[in-house]
Coordinates of C-alpha atoms in Angstrom, one line a residue:
Chain A
M1 CA -21.5 8.4 -21.6
I2 CA -21.3 5.9 -19.1
I3 CA -23.5 2.3 -19.6
V4 CA -23.5 0.1 -17.1
S5 CA -25.0 -3.0 -18.1
N6 CA -26.2 -6.5 -16.5
L7 CA -23.4 -6.0 -13.5
H8 CA -23.3 -9.0 -11.2
K9 CA -20.9 -9.0 -8.2
S10 CA -20.8 -11.5 -5.2
F11 CA -18.5 -11.2 -2.1
G12 CA -18.9 -15.2 -1.2
P13 CA -22.4 -16.2 -0.9
K14 CA -23.5 -12.4 -0.7
A15 CA -24.5 -11.0 -4.0
V16 CA -24.4 -7.3 -3.6
L17 CA -25.0 -6.4 -7.6
K18 CA -27.5 -8.7 -8.8
G19 CA -27.8 -7.0 -12.6
V20 CA -27.2 -3.4 -12.2
N21 CA -28.2 -1.3 -15.5
L22 CA -27.5 2.3 -15.4
K23 CA -26.8 5.2 -18.3
I24 CA -25.2 8.3 -17.2
Y25 CA -25.1 10.9 -20.1
D26 CA -22.3 13.2 -20.3
G27 CA -22.0 16.3 -18.2
E28 CA -24.9 15.0 -16.4
S29 CA -25.1 15.0 -12.5
L30 CA -26.8 11.4 -11.4
V31 CA -27.2 11.0 -7.3
I32 CA -27.6 7.1 -6.4
L33 CA -29.2 6.8 -3.4
G34 CA -29.9 3.7 -1.3
P35 CA -29.9 2.4 2.2
S36 CA -26.6 1.5 3.7
G37 CA -24.8 -1.6 2.7
C38 CA -26.9 -1.9 -0.2
G39 CA -23.7 -1.8 -2.6
K40 CA -23.4 1.8 -3.8
S41 CA -19.8 2.1 -3.0
V42 CA -19.2 -1.3 -4.8
L43 CA -21.0 0.2 -7.8
L44 CA -18.8 3.2 -7.9
K45 CA -15.4 0.8 -7.5
H46 CA -16.6 -1.1 -10.5
I47 CA -16.8 2.1 -12.7
I48 CA -13.3 3.4 -11.9
G49 CA -12.1 -0.3 -12.2
L50 CA -10.9 -0.9 -8.5
M51 CA -13.3 -4.1 -8.9
K52 CA -13.9 -6.5 -11.2
P53 CA -17.4 -7.5 -11.9
D54 CA -18.2 -11.6 -11.7
S55 CA -20.1 -10.7 -15.1
G56 CA -21.6 -7.3 -17.0
Q57 CA -20.0 -4.4 -18.6
V58 CA -19.5 -0.6 -17.7
L59 CA -19.0 0.8 -21.0
I60 CA -17.5 4.5 -21.0
D61 CA -17.6 6.1 -24.5
G62 CA -18.1 2.6 -25.9
E63 CA -15.2 1.0 -24.5
D64 CA -15.7 -2.0 -21.8
V65 CA -13.5 -0.7 -18.6
T66 CA -13.6 -4.2 -17.2
M67 CA -11.6 -5.3 -20.2
F68 CA -8.8 -2.6 -19.8
D69 CA -5.3 -3.5 -19.2
Q70 CA -3.3 -1.3 -16.5
K71 CA -2.2 1.1 -19.3
K72 CA -5.5 1.9 -20.6
M73 CA -7.1 1.9 -17.1
D74 CA -4.4 4.3 -16.1
A75 CA -5.3 6.6 -19.1
L76 CA -8.9 6.5 -17.9
R77 CA -8.3 7.3 -14.4
M78 CA -6.2 10.3 -15.5
R79 CA -9.8 11.6 -16.7
M80 CA -11.6 10.7 -13.5
G81 CA -11.4 11.8 -10.0
M82 CA -13.1 10.1 -7.0
L83 CA -13.9 11.4 -3.6
F84 CA -13.9 8.6 -1.0
Q85 CA -16.3 8.0 1.8
S86 CA -13.3 8.3 4.3
A87 CA -11.4 10.7 2.2
A88 CA -8.6 8.3 1.7
L89 CA -5.8 11.1 2.6
F90 CA -2.4 9.4 2.5
D91 CA -1.2 9.6 6.2
S92 CA 2.6 10.1 5.5
L93 CA 2.0 13.6 3.0
N94 CA 0.8 17.0 3.9
V95 CA -2.1 18.6 2.5
E96 CA -0.4 20.0 -0.4
Q97 CA 1.5 16.7 -1.3
N98 CA -1.9 14.7 -1.0
V99 CA -3.6 17.3 -3.2
A100 CA -0.6 17.6 -5.7
F101 CA -0.3 14.0 -6.0
G102 CA -1.4 13.2 -9.2
L103 CA 0.0 16.3 -10.8
R104 CA 3.9 15.7 -9.6
R105 CA 3.3 11.9 -10.9
H106 CA 1.6 12.4 -14.3
T107 CA 2.6 16.3 -15.4
R108 CA 5.7 17.9 -16.2
L109 CA 4.4 21.0 -14.4
S110 CA 6.9 23.0 -12.2
N111 CA 6.9 23.2 -8.5
R112 CA 5.6 26.8 -8.5
A113 CA 3.0 25.8 -11.1
I114 CA 1.7 22.8 -8.6
H115 CA 1.9 24.9 -6.0
H116 CA -0.1 27.4 -7.3
I117 CA -3.0 25.1 -8.6
V118 CA -3.3 23.1 -5.0
S119 CA -3.8 26.5 -3.5
E120 CA -6.4 27.3 -6.2
K121 CA -8.0 24.0 -5.2
L122 CA -7.6 24.5 -1.4
E123 CA -9.5 27.9 -1.6
M124 CA -12.2 26.3 -3.7
V125 CA -12.9 23.8 -1.2
G126 CA -12.8 26.8 1.7
L127 CA -9.4 25.6 3.1
P128 CA -6.9 28.0 1.8
G129 CA -3.8 28.1 3.8
T130 CA -3.7 24.7 4.6
N131 CA -1.4 23.3 2.8
Y132 CA 1.4 22.2 5.1
L133 CA -0.7 20.4 7.9
M134 CA -0.7 16.9 7.9
P135 CA -4.0 14.7 8.0
S136 CA -4.0 13.9 11.4
E137 CA -4.4 17.5 12.1
L138 CA -7.6 17.7 10.1
S139 CA -11.2 17.5 11.0
G140 CA -13.1 14.6 9.3
G141 CA -15.1 17.3 7.4
M142 CA -11.5 18.9 6.7
R143 CA -10.3 15.8 5.2
K144 CA -13.1 15.1 2.9
R145 CA -12.7 18.7 1.3
V146 CA -9.1 17.9 1.1
G147 CA -10.1 14.7 -0.6
L148 CA -12.3 16.4 -2.8
A149 CA -9.4 19.1 -3.6
R150 CA -7.0 16.0 -4.7
A151 CA -9.8 14.5 -6.6
I152 CA -10.6 17.6 -9.1
A153 CA -6.7 18.6 -9.0
M154 CA -6.1 17.2 -12.2
E155 CA -9.2 18.8 -13.6
P156 CA -11.2 15.5 -14.7
E157 CA -14.0 14.8 -16.7
I158 CA -15.7 12.3 -14.6
I159 CA -15.9 12.7 -10.8
L160 CA -17.1 10.1 -8.4
Y161 CA -18.5 11.2 -5.3
D162 CA -18.8 8.5 -2.3
E163 CA -20.9 10.4 0.5
P164 CA -19.3 13.7 0.0
T165 CA -21.5 15.5 2.3
T166 CA -21.5 12.7 5.5
G167 CA -19.7 14.4 8.5
L168 CA -20.1 18.1 7.4
D169 CA -21.9 21.0 9.1
P170 CA -24.8 22.3 6.6
I171 CA -23.0 25.2 5.9
M172 CA -20.3 23.2 4.2
T173 CA -22.5 20.5 2.8
S174 CA -23.9 23.8 0.7
A175 CA -20.5 25.2 -0.1
I176 CA -19.9 21.4 -1.4
D177 CA -22.9 21.0 -3.3
E178 CA -21.9 24.9 -4.9
L179 CA -18.7 23.6 -5.7
H180 CA -20.2 20.6 -7.2
L181 CA -22.6 22.5 -9.5
S182 CA -20.1 25.3 -10.3
L183 CA -17.4 22.3 -11.7
K184 CA -20.4 20.9 -13.6
E185 CA -21.3 24.3 -15.0
R186 CA -17.5 25.4 -15.9
L187 CA -16.0 22.6 -16.9
G188 CA -19.3 20.1 -17.8
V189 CA -18.1 17.4 -15.5
T190 CA -20.0 14.3 -15.4
S191 CA -20.8 13.3 -11.7
I192 CA -21.9 10.3 -9.9
V193 CA -22.7 11.0 -6.2
V194 CA -23.5 8.2 -3.9
T195 CA -25.5 10.1 -0.9
H196 CA -28.1 9.4 1.8
D197 CA -28.5 13.2 2.1
M198 CA -31.5 14.0 0.6
N199 CA -31.6 17.9 0.7
S200 CA -27.9 17.7 -1.0
A201 CA -29.1 14.9 -3.4
F202 CA -31.6 16.8 -4.8
R203 CA -29.8 20.2 -4.7
V204 CA -27.2 18.5 -7.2
C205 CA -29.0 16.0 -9.0
D206 CA -30.0 15.9 -12.8
R207 CA -31.4 12.3 -12.2
V208 CA -32.0 10.2 -9.4
A209 CA -31.6 6.6 -9.0
L210 CA -32.5 4.5 -5.9
H211 CA -30.7 1.2 -5.5
F212 CA -31.8 -1.4 -3.5
G213 CA -31.4 -5.3 -3.3
G214 CA -28.6 -4.8 -5.8
Q215 CA -30.7 -3.5 -8.5
I216 CA -31.5 0.0 -9.6
V217 CA -35.3 -0.2 -8.6
E218 CA -35.9 3.8 -10.0
I219 CA -34.6 6.4 -11.8
G220 CA -35.8 9.6 -12.9
T221 CA -35.5 13.5 -12.2
R222 CA -36.2 15.0 -9.1
E223 CA -39.6 15.4 -9.6
D224 CA -40.2 12.1 -11.0
M225 CA -38.9 10.6 -7.7
I226 CA -41.0 13.0 -5.6
N227 CA -44.2 12.0 -7.5
S228 CA -43.1 8.4 -7.9
P229 CA -45.9 5.8 -7.3
N230 CA -43.0 3.4 -6.1
P231 CA -43.7 2.7 -2.3
M232 CA -39.8 2.0 -2.0
V233 CA -39.2 5.5 -3.4
Q234 CA -41.6 7.3 -1.0
Q235 CA -40.0 5.1 2.0
F236 CA -36.8 6.3 1.3
I237 CA -37.6 9.9 0.6
R238 CA -39.9 10.4 3.6
G239 CA -37.2 8.3 5.6
E240 CA -39.9 6.2 7.2
A241 CA -38.6 3.1 9.4
Q242 CA -41.8 0.9 8.1
G243 CA -42.3 0.0 4.5
P244 CA -41.1 -2.4 1.7
M245 CA -37.3 -1.7 2.0
T246 CA -37.5 -3.1 5.6
Q247 CA -39.9 -5.9 5.1
L248 CA -37.7 -7.3 2.3
Chain B
M1 CA -6.9 -34.8 8.0
N2 CA -9.0 -31.8 6.7
L3 CA -7.5 -29.3 8.9
I4 CA -3.6 -30.3 7.2
R5 CA -5.1 -30.1 4.0
D6 CA -6.7 -26.7 4.5
Y7 CA -3.3 -25.4 5.9
A8 CA -1.5 -26.7 3.0
G9 CA -3.7 -25.0 0.7
K10 CA -3.2 -21.9 2.3
F11 CA 0.3 -22.0 2.5
I12 CA 0.4 -22.7 -1.0
D13 CA -1.7 -19.7 -2.3
S14 CA 0.0 -17.6 0.2
M15 CA 3.5 -18.7 -1.6
G16 CA 2.0 -18.3 -4.9
R17 CA 0.6 -14.8 -4.4
M18 CA 4.1 -14.0 -2.7
S19 CA 5.7 -15.2 -5.6
I20 CA 3.4 -13.1 -8.1
L21 CA 4.3 -9.9 -6.0
F22 CA 7.9 -10.5 -6.2
M23 CA 8.1 -10.6 -9.9
Q24 CA 5.6 -7.7 -9.9
T25 CA 8.1 -5.8 -7.9
L26 CA 10.8 -7.1 -10.3
Y27 CA 8.9 -6.0 -13.2
W28 CA 8.4 -2.2 -11.9
T29 CA 11.8 -2.1 -11.1
F30 CA 13.3 -2.6 -14.6
H31 CA 10.0 -0.9 -15.9
N32 CA 10.9 2.2 -14.0
L33 CA 14.9 2.1 -14.9
K34 CA 14.5 1.6 -18.3
S35 CA 11.8 4.7 -18.4
G36 CA 13.7 6.7 -16.5
K37 CA 11.0 6.8 -13.5
F38 CA 12.6 5.0 -10.9
D39 CA 11.7 7.0 -7.6
F40 CA 15.5 7.2 -6.4
K41 CA 14.0 9.8 -3.7
N42 CA 11.4 7.1 -2.3
L43 CA 13.9 4.7 -2.3
I44 CA 16.5 6.7 -0.2
E45 CA 13.6 7.9 2.3
Q46 CA 13.1 4.2 2.9
M47 CA 16.9 3.1 3.4
S48 CA 17.2 5.8 5.6
R49 CA 14.2 5.2 7.5
I50 CA 14.9 1.3 7.7
G51 CA 18.8 2.0 8.8
V52 CA 17.6 4.5 11.4
D53 CA 14.9 2.2 12.9
S54 CA 17.2 -0.9 13.2
L55 CA 20.6 0.6 13.8
L56 CA 20.5 0.7 17.7
M57 CA 19.5 -2.9 17.8
V58 CA 22.0 -4.0 15.6
V59 CA 24.8 -2.6 17.6
I60 CA 23.4 -4.1 20.9
T61 CA 22.9 -7.5 18.9
G62 CA 26.3 -7.6 17.2
V63 CA 28.2 -6.6 20.1
S64 CA 26.4 -9.1 22.5
T65 CA 27.1 -11.7 20.1
G66 CA 30.5 -11.2 19.6
A67 CA 31.4 -10.8 23.3
V68 CA 29.6 -13.9 24.5
L69 CA 30.8 -16.3 21.4
V70 CA 34.6 -15.0 22.6
V71 CA 33.8 -16.1 26.2
Q72 CA 32.3 -19.1 24.8
I73 CA 35.0 -20.2 22.5
G74 CA 37.7 -18.2 24.4
Y75 CA 37.9 -20.6 27.8
Q76 CA 37.4 -23.9 25.8
F77 CA 40.1 -23.1 23.2
A78 CA 42.4 -21.6 26.0
Q79 CA 42.3 -25.4 27.6
M80 CA 43.3 -26.6 24.4
G81 CA 46.2 -24.4 24.0
A82 CA 44.3 -23.0 20.8
Q83 CA 43.8 -19.4 21.9
S84 CA 45.3 -18.0 18.7
Y85 CA 42.3 -19.5 16.8
V86 CA 39.6 -17.4 18.8
G87 CA 39.6 -14.4 16.7
G88 CA 39.4 -16.4 13.6
V89 CA 36.6 -18.8 14.6
V90 CA 34.5 -16.2 16.1
S91 CA 34.7 -13.6 13.0
L92 CA 33.8 -16.8 10.8
A93 CA 30.9 -17.8 12.7
M94 CA 29.7 -14.3 12.7
A95 CA 30.2 -13.5 9.2
R96 CA 29.1 -16.8 7.6
E97 CA 25.9 -17.2 9.9
L98 CA 25.3 -15.1 13.1
A99 CA 25.5 -11.6 11.6
P100 CA 23.0 -12.3 8.2
I101 CA 20.7 -14.1 10.6
L102 CA 20.5 -12.3 13.4
T103 CA 20.4 -8.7 11.7
A104 CA 17.7 -10.4 9.6
I105 CA 15.5 -11.3 12.9
V106 CA 15.9 -8.0 14.4
V107 CA 14.9 -6.4 11.2
A108 CA 12.3 -8.6 10.3
G109 CA 11.0 -7.8 13.7
R110 CA 11.5 -3.7 13.8
V111 CA 10.9 -3.2 9.8
G112 CA 8.9 -5.9 8.5
S113 CA 6.4 -5.3 11.2
S114 CA 6.1 -1.5 10.3
I115 CA 5.8 -2.4 6.6
A116 CA 2.8 -4.4 7.3
A117 CA 1.4 -2.1 9.5
E118 CA 1.8 0.7 7.3
I119 CA 0.2 -0.8 4.1
G120 CA -2.1 -2.6 6.3
T121 CA -3.7 0.6 7.6
M122 CA -3.4 2.1 4.2
K123 CA -5.2 -1.0 2.8
I124 CA -8.4 -0.7 5.5
T125 CA -8.6 3.4 5.0
E126 CA -9.0 2.8 1.1
Q127 CA -5.6 4.7 0.7
I128 CA -4.6 2.0 -1.4
D129 CA -7.7 2.5 -3.7
A130 CA -7.1 6.2 -3.7
L131 CA -3.6 5.5 -5.1
E132 CA -5.1 3.4 -8.4
T133 CA -7.6 6.1 -8.9
L134 CA -4.6 8.6 -9.2
A135 CA -3.4 6.1 -11.9
T136 CA -0.6 5.0 -9.7
N137 CA 0.0 1.1 -9.3
P138 CA 0.6 0.2 -5.5
V139 CA 3.3 -2.3 -6.2
D140 CA 5.4 0.3 -7.9
Y141 CA 5.1 2.9 -5.4
L142 CA 4.9 1.2 -2.3
V143 CA 6.6 -2.0 -2.4
V144 CA 9.6 -1.4 -5.0
P145 CA 11.2 1.1 -2.7
R146 CA 10.7 -1.0 0.5
F147 CA 11.9 -4.1 -1.2
W148 CA 15.2 -2.1 -2.5
G149 CA 15.8 -0.6 0.8
C150 CA 15.3 -3.7 2.7
T151 CA 17.7 -5.3 0.3
I152 CA 20.6 -2.9 0.4
M153 CA 20.1 -2.1 4.1
L154 CA 20.1 -5.8 5.3
F155 CA 23.3 -5.9 3.2
M156 CA 24.8 -2.7 5.1
L157 CA 23.6 -3.5 8.6
T158 CA 25.2 -6.8 8.3
V159 CA 28.3 -5.3 7.5
F160 CA 27.8 -3.1 10.6
T161 CA 27.0 -6.0 12.7
N162 CA 30.2 -7.7 11.8
V163 CA 32.3 -4.8 12.6
V164 CA 30.7 -4.2 15.9
G165 CA 30.1 -7.7 16.9
M166 CA 34.3 -8.3 16.3
I167 CA 34.7 -5.1 18.2
G168 CA 32.6 -6.5 20.9
G169 CA 34.8 -9.8 20.6
S170 CA 37.9 -7.7 20.7
I171 CA 37.1 -6.3 23.8
V172 CA 36.6 -9.6 25.7
A173 CA 39.1 -11.4 24.2
V174 CA 41.7 -8.6 25.6
Y175 CA 40.2 -8.0 28.9
Q176 CA 38.8 -11.1 30.2
I177 CA 40.3 -13.8 28.2
G178 CA 43.8 -12.2 28.1
L179 CA 44.6 -12.3 24.6
T180 CA 46.4 -9.5 22.9
F181 CA 44.7 -7.6 20.3
T182 CA 47.2 -8.1 17.9
S183 CA 46.7 -11.9 18.2
F184 CA 43.2 -11.5 17.9
V185 CA 43.2 -9.4 14.6
D186 CA 46.0 -11.6 13.2
S187 CA 43.8 -14.9 13.9
I188 CA 40.7 -12.9 12.0
L189 CA 43.2 -11.8 9.1
Y190 CA 44.5 -15.4 8.6
M191 CA 41.3 -17.5 8.8
L192 CA 38.7 -14.9 7.4
L193 CA 38.3 -15.1 3.8
I194 CA 36.7 -12.5 1.4
Q195 CA 34.1 -15.4 0.2
D196 CA 33.4 -15.7 4.1
L197 CA 32.3 -12.2 4.0
M198 CA 30.5 -11.9 0.7
G199 CA 28.7 -15.0 1.3
G200 CA 27.0 -13.7 4.6
L201 CA 26.3 -10.3 2.9
V202 CA 24.7 -12.3 -0.1
K203 CA 22.5 -14.3 2.3
A204 CA 21.6 -10.9 4.3
S205 CA 20.2 -9.0 1.0
I206 CA 17.9 -12.1 0.3
F207 CA 16.8 -12.3 3.9
G208 CA 16.0 -8.3 3.3
A209 CA 13.9 -9.1 0.1
I210 CA 11.8 -12.0 2.1
I211 CA 11.2 -9.4 4.7
A212 CA 10.0 -6.7 2.4
V213 CA 7.9 -9.0 0.4
I214 CA 6.2 -10.9 3.1
G215 CA 5.7 -7.4 5.0
C216 CA 4.0 -5.9 1.9
Y217 CA 2.1 -9.1 1.3
K218 CA 0.8 -9.2 4.5
G219 CA -0.1 -5.2 4.5
F220 CA -2.0 -5.8 1.2
S221 CA -3.9 -8.8 2.2
T222 CA -4.8 -7.1 5.6
V223 CA -8.9 -7.4 5.9
G224 CA -11.1 -5.9 8.8
G225 CA -10.1 -2.8 10.9
A226 CA -7.6 -2.5 13.7
E227 CA -7.6 -5.9 14.7
G228 CA -7.0 -7.1 11.2
V229 CA -3.9 -4.8 11.2
G230 CA -2.5 -6.2 14.5
K231 CA -3.0 -9.7 12.5
S232 CA -0.7 -9.0 9.5
T233 CA 1.8 -7.2 11.7
T234 CA 2.3 -10.5 14.0
D235 CA 2.2 -12.3 10.9
A236 CA 4.6 -10.6 9.0
V237 CA 7.5 -11.3 11.7
V238 CA 6.5 -14.8 12.4
V239 CA 6.4 -15.6 8.9
S240 CA 9.4 -13.4 8.0
I241 CA 11.5 -15.2 10.9
M242 CA 10.3 -18.8 9.7
M243 CA 11.0 -18.3 6.2
I244 CA 14.8 -17.0 6.7
L245 CA 15.5 -19.7 9.3
A246 CA 14.0 -22.3 6.2
V247 CA 16.1 -20.5 3.3
N248 CA 19.2 -20.1 5.7
Y249 CA 19.6 -23.8 5.4
F250 CA 19.7 -24.0 1.4
L251 CA 21.6 -20.7 0.8
T252 CA 24.0 -22.0 3.2
V253 CA 24.6 -25.4 1.3
G254 CA 24.3 -23.2 -1.9
I255 CA 27.2 -20.7 -1.0
N256 CA 29.2 -23.6 0.0
N257 CA 29.1 -25.3 -2.9
F258 CA 29.5 -22.4 -5.0
N259 CA 32.5 -21.8 -3.0
V260 CA 34.2 -25.5 -3.4
A261 CA 33.5 -25.2 -7.0
Y262 CA 34.8 -21.9 -8.0
L263 CA 36.7 -20.6 -5.1
Q264 CA 39.0 -23.3 -3.7

């Protein structure tokens, strides 16, 4: 289980996280919604230890990751995968080398076994046969899918998705959602998804959290959110320009 | 007054961070050597890139410097009847000072800027974060091969600058000043000592380390978008050259003292 407890983070005078509290259960798919620039990606980066909080804790299986040294953090990261908003593919490496990066550095698998795994993951994300293309030869959507293949290459227990469907067409968005659901079903993966895409969010979520003003203002199942009396939730779900989120 | 204090504060802060990066580089080097995980493939790739990127400019710089030195010194010495010392004086100037400094400046412009641009772009496109999520330390993966690549290649490129500088000098000495090739070479062999060459090569290696650390540091501290990368790239070159010139004085004094104390 992942527990985020009273997490605070500021960048200069700007407070981005103001006491975030969150529980993510094993095997659960939690979607975090919120307007652009509210700190959703910052929250994800705290969970995987890319940022240190000003105060507060992130507990994974009872251990506070904010206090981990490099060795313990690396061991934890081997159990996690992250898909970045910009895909963050390594420009100087081809698709196969990108997807195989973790496998080559942290396993003793043969080249043939690694090639087989890479090809399997590329097929899963709908990009078979792209092994030897360079990132500069890929479209934005393809880059994102290669990023996802890299995130799942080591078969992680926890996957963090930072806007996984932004820039994808509706068919590919559904394909990524289905992949997400099949990973959850097949491997019992715990997922935390940051997105703006309401359709995708409701398709993959077990629970949804609304992040606004540096805090989680509402959390619940899809039905809880749809029926929520909270005007912020209603404004966000309906995508209304006027409402409490835009008045603050 | 406040402005000076701000600049001094930033300078001390940057120097501290660069020192930490240097120490981390040494830590990861020894850690990887000890655990047998040193990435020699990546090191060789970097060495070949640094060498290939800089070779043509180093050749032009070396030949031109050697030739110009012979022209400047040759006529003056000829008037004093000291033509037989031209080769020796030129080789000493090249080996002790000009070859390491000029090679380092060329490499700082060519390689230091490319290191800062590459790492800076990786920083702003979240590739450095991606490395960390793949349980890979960015200093280990990015800095260690570039640091040793620059250090080793500056040594080798400076040897090359010395050689092509002497070739350029000898051509001018023979065809323009009217010296014989034998007297030019004899003069070099008479005056140039191995410690002169080694002193220059040690300096060059240290300059290589400085270029790599500053290039990587500027890359890692990139903020913003394309403008930030441009600023880091320019800063990397300017700071590297200033640092090379400043450190050169102390290295020269140190090497001279060492030579006087132990080798003469």
